[in-house]
Amino acid sequence: MPNLTRNELLSKGNALPKFIETELGKEKLCIECQEYWPLDHEFWFTYRNKPNKKGERTIGYEAACKCCYGIRYRPQKQKGTGQIKSYFERGGEF
């Protein structure tokens, strides 16, 4: 793929690549914020993949970065969603 900017990729209707190579090394696209972050344990949660044909397990990285993980996969745990509302906020009438 030629070196195109992010805006050029989006304007042509192409999807952004999942991985890019930069001066920081390999970076991965977050599916929630649509930003690229370095592919390491600081920015991504990891999991162990299923064994391949050789029987080796590799490290897999989640699709959403650590910052967006809760928003994407645990929306019920967001701040403010479980707060007790007053009678008026629940729609009560005087």
PDB file of C-alpha atoms in Angstrom:
ATOM      1  CA  MET A   1       0.000   0.000   0.000  1.00  0.00           C
ATOM      2  CA  PRO A   2       1.443   3.409  -0.905  1.00  0.00           C
ATOM      3  CA  ASN A   3       2.154   5.930   1.827  1.00  0.00           C
ATOM      4  CA  LEU A   4      -1.152   7.779   2.038  1.00  0.00           C
ATOM      5  CA  THR A   5      -2.308  10.030   4.829  1.00  0.00           C
ATOM      6  CA  ARG A   6      -5.249   9.072   7.002  1.00  0.00           C
ATOM      7  CA  ASN A   7      -7.514  11.639   5.314  1.00  0.00           C
ATOM      8  CA  GLU A   8      -6.597  10.362   1.848  1.00  0.00           C
ATOM      9  CA  LEU A   9      -7.456   6.800   2.884  1.00  0.00           C
ATOM     10  CA  LEU A  10     -10.817   7.818   4.313  1.00  0.00           C
ATOM     11  CA  SER A  11     -11.707  10.087   1.383  1.00  0.00           C
ATOM     12  CA  LYS A  12     -11.208   7.246  -1.075  1.00  0.00           C
ATOM     13  CA  GLY A  13     -13.641   5.083   0.883  1.00  0.00           C
ATOM     14  CA  ASN A  14     -10.956   2.651   1.980  1.00  0.00           C
ATOM     15  CA  ALA A  15     -10.858   1.230   5.461  1.00  0.00           C
ATOM     16  CA  LEU A  16      -7.858   2.119   7.579  1.00  0.00           C
ATOM     17  CA  PRO A  17      -5.265  -0.656   7.855  1.00  0.00           C
ATOM     18  CA  LYS A  18      -5.222  -2.495  11.193  1.00  0.00           C
ATOM     19  CA  PHE A  19      -1.447  -2.194  11.551  1.00  0.00           C
ATOM     20  CA  ILE A  20       1.043   0.411  10.377  1.00  0.00           C
ATOM     21  CA  GLU A  21       4.813   0.683  10.706  1.00  0.00           C
ATOM     22  CA  THR A  22       6.128   3.982  12.117  1.00  0.00           C
ATOM     23  CA  GLU A  23       9.327   5.270  13.702  1.00  0.00           C
ATOM     24  CA  LEU A  24       7.978   3.953  17.027  1.00  0.00           C
ATOM     25  CA  GLY A  25       7.597   0.465  15.595  1.00  0.00           C
ATOM     26  CA  LYS A  26       4.435  -1.432  14.807  1.00  0.00           C
ATOM     27  CA  GLU A  27       1.197   0.370  15.695  1.00  0.00           C
ATOM     28  CA  LYS A  28      -2.356  -0.958  15.830  1.00  0.00           C
ATOM     29  CA  LEU A  29      -5.663   0.764  15.078  1.00  0.00           C
ATOM     30  CA  CYS A  30      -8.177   1.009  17.926  1.00  0.00           C
ATOM     31  CA  ILE A  31     -11.678   0.157  16.701  1.00  0.00           C
ATOM     32  CA  GLU A  32     -13.315   2.572  19.151  1.00  0.00           C
ATOM     33  CA  CYS A  33     -11.318   5.820  18.874  1.00  0.00           C
ATOM     34  CA  GLN A  34      -9.877   5.134  15.384  1.00  0.00           C
ATOM     35  CA  GLU A  35      -6.373   6.103  16.529  1.00  0.00           C
ATOM     36  CA  TYR A  36      -3.100   4.214  16.107  1.00  0.00           C
ATOM     37  CA  TRP A  37      -1.218   3.213  19.264  1.00  0.00           C
ATOM     38  CA  PRO A  38       2.109   1.373  19.711  1.00  0.00           C
ATOM     39  CA  LEU A  39       1.643  -2.377  19.914  1.00  0.00           C
ATOM     40  CA  ASP A  40       2.771  -3.118  23.479  1.00  0.00           C
ATOM     41  CA  HIS A  41       1.369  -3.911  26.926  1.00  0.00           C
ATOM     42  CA  GLU A  42       1.179  -0.232  27.886  1.00  0.00           C
ATOM     43  CA  PHE A  43      -1.617   0.528  25.400  1.00  0.00           C
ATOM     44  CA  TRP A  44      -3.327  -2.832  24.785  1.00  0.00           C
ATOM     45  CA  PHE A  45      -4.779  -5.646  26.873  1.00  0.00           C
ATOM     46  CA  THR A  46      -3.406  -9.030  25.808  1.00  0.00           C
ATOM     47  CA  TYR A  47      -4.655 -12.592  25.718  1.00  0.00           C
ATOM     48  CA  ARG A  48      -3.177 -15.956  24.787  1.00  0.00           C
ATOM     49  CA  ASN A  49      -4.225 -17.180  21.359  1.00  0.00           C
ATOM     50  CA  LYS A  50      -5.188 -20.760  20.588  1.00  0.00           C
ATOM     51  CA  PRO A  51      -2.263 -23.027  19.765  1.00  0.00           C
ATOM     52  CA  ASN A  52      -1.139 -22.964  16.133  1.00  0.00           C
ATOM     53  CA  LYS A  53      -0.143 -26.037  14.103  1.00  0.00           C
ATOM     54  CA  LYS A  54       3.199 -26.225  15.897  1.00  0.00           C
ATOM     55  CA  GLY A  55       1.459 -26.179  19.278  1.00  0.00           C
ATOM     56  CA  GLU A  56       2.794 -22.733  20.183  1.00  0.00           C
ATOM     57  CA  ARG A  57       0.630 -20.095  21.807  1.00  0.00           C
ATOM     58  CA  THR A  58       1.112 -16.500  20.701  1.00  0.00           C
ATOM     59  CA  ILE A  59       0.090 -13.242  22.332  1.00  0.00           C
ATOM     60  CA  GLY A  60      -3.026 -11.586  20.945  1.00  0.00           C
ATOM     61  CA  TYR A  61      -4.023  -7.963  21.437  1.00  0.00           C
ATOM     62  CA  GLU A  62      -7.572  -6.750  22.034  1.00  0.00           C
ATOM     63  CA  ALA A  63      -9.317  -4.706  19.328  1.00  0.00           C
ATOM     64  CA  ALA A  64      -9.866  -1.651  21.556  1.00  0.00           C
ATOM     65  CA  CYS A  65      -7.030   0.162  23.338  1.00  0.00           C
ATOM     66  CA  LYS A  66      -6.913   0.203  27.148  1.00  0.00           C
ATOM     67  CA  CYS A  67      -8.489   3.656  27.287  1.00  0.00           C
ATOM     68  CA  CYS A  68     -11.486   2.610  25.146  1.00  0.00           C
ATOM     69  CA  TYR A  69     -11.831  -0.950  26.428  1.00  0.00           C
ATOM     70  CA  GLY A  70     -14.343  -0.104  29.141  1.00  0.00           C
ATOM     71  CA  ILE A  71     -16.404   2.048  26.802  1.00  0.00           C
ATOM     72  CA  ARG A  72     -16.559  -0.660  24.164  1.00  0.00           C
ATOM     73  CA  TYR A  73     -16.956  -3.840  26.225  1.00  0.00           C
ATOM     74  CA  ARG A  74     -18.322  -2.669  29.609  1.00  0.00           C
ATOM     75  CA  PRO A  75     -20.789   0.153  28.910  1.00  0.00           C
ATOM     76  CA  GLN A  76     -22.843  -0.722  32.011  1.00  0.00           C
ATOM     77  CA  LYS A  77     -19.875   0.205  34.229  1.00  0.00           C
ATOM     78  CA  GLN A  78     -19.553   3.790  32.970  1.00  0.00           C
ATOM     79  CA  LYS A  79     -19.616   6.518  35.605  1.00  0.00           C
ATOM     80  CA  GLY A  80     -22.973   8.070  36.209  1.00  0.00           C
ATOM     81  CA  THR A  81     -25.137   5.405  34.600  1.00  0.00           C
ATOM     82  CA  GLY A  82     -26.056   3.647  37.842  1.00  0.00           C
ATOM     83  CA  GLN A  83     -26.639   6.694  40.004  1.00  0.00           C
ATOM     84  CA  ILE A  84     -29.799   7.021  42.059  1.00  0.00           C
ATOM     85  CA  LYS A  85     -31.983   9.763  40.637  1.00  0.00           C
ATOM     86  CA  SER A  86     -34.263  12.048  42.558  1.00  0.00           C
ATOM     87  CA  TYR A  87     -38.030  11.777  42.291  1.00  0.00           C
ATOM     88  CA  PHE A  88     -38.133  14.714  39.887  1.00  0.00           C
ATOM     89  CA  GLU A  89     -35.359  13.265  37.629  1.00  0.00           C
ATOM     90  CA  ARG A  90     -37.275   9.976  37.370  1.00  0.00           C
ATOM     91  CA  GLY A  91     -40.245  11.851  35.934  1.00  0.00           C
ATOM     92  CA  GLY A  92     -42.308  12.251  39.075  1.00  0.00           C
ATOM     93  CA  GLU A  93     -44.884  15.007  39.281  1.00  0.00           C
ATOM     94  CA  PHE A  94     -45.693  17.300  42.155  1.00  0.00           C
TER      95      PHE A  94
END
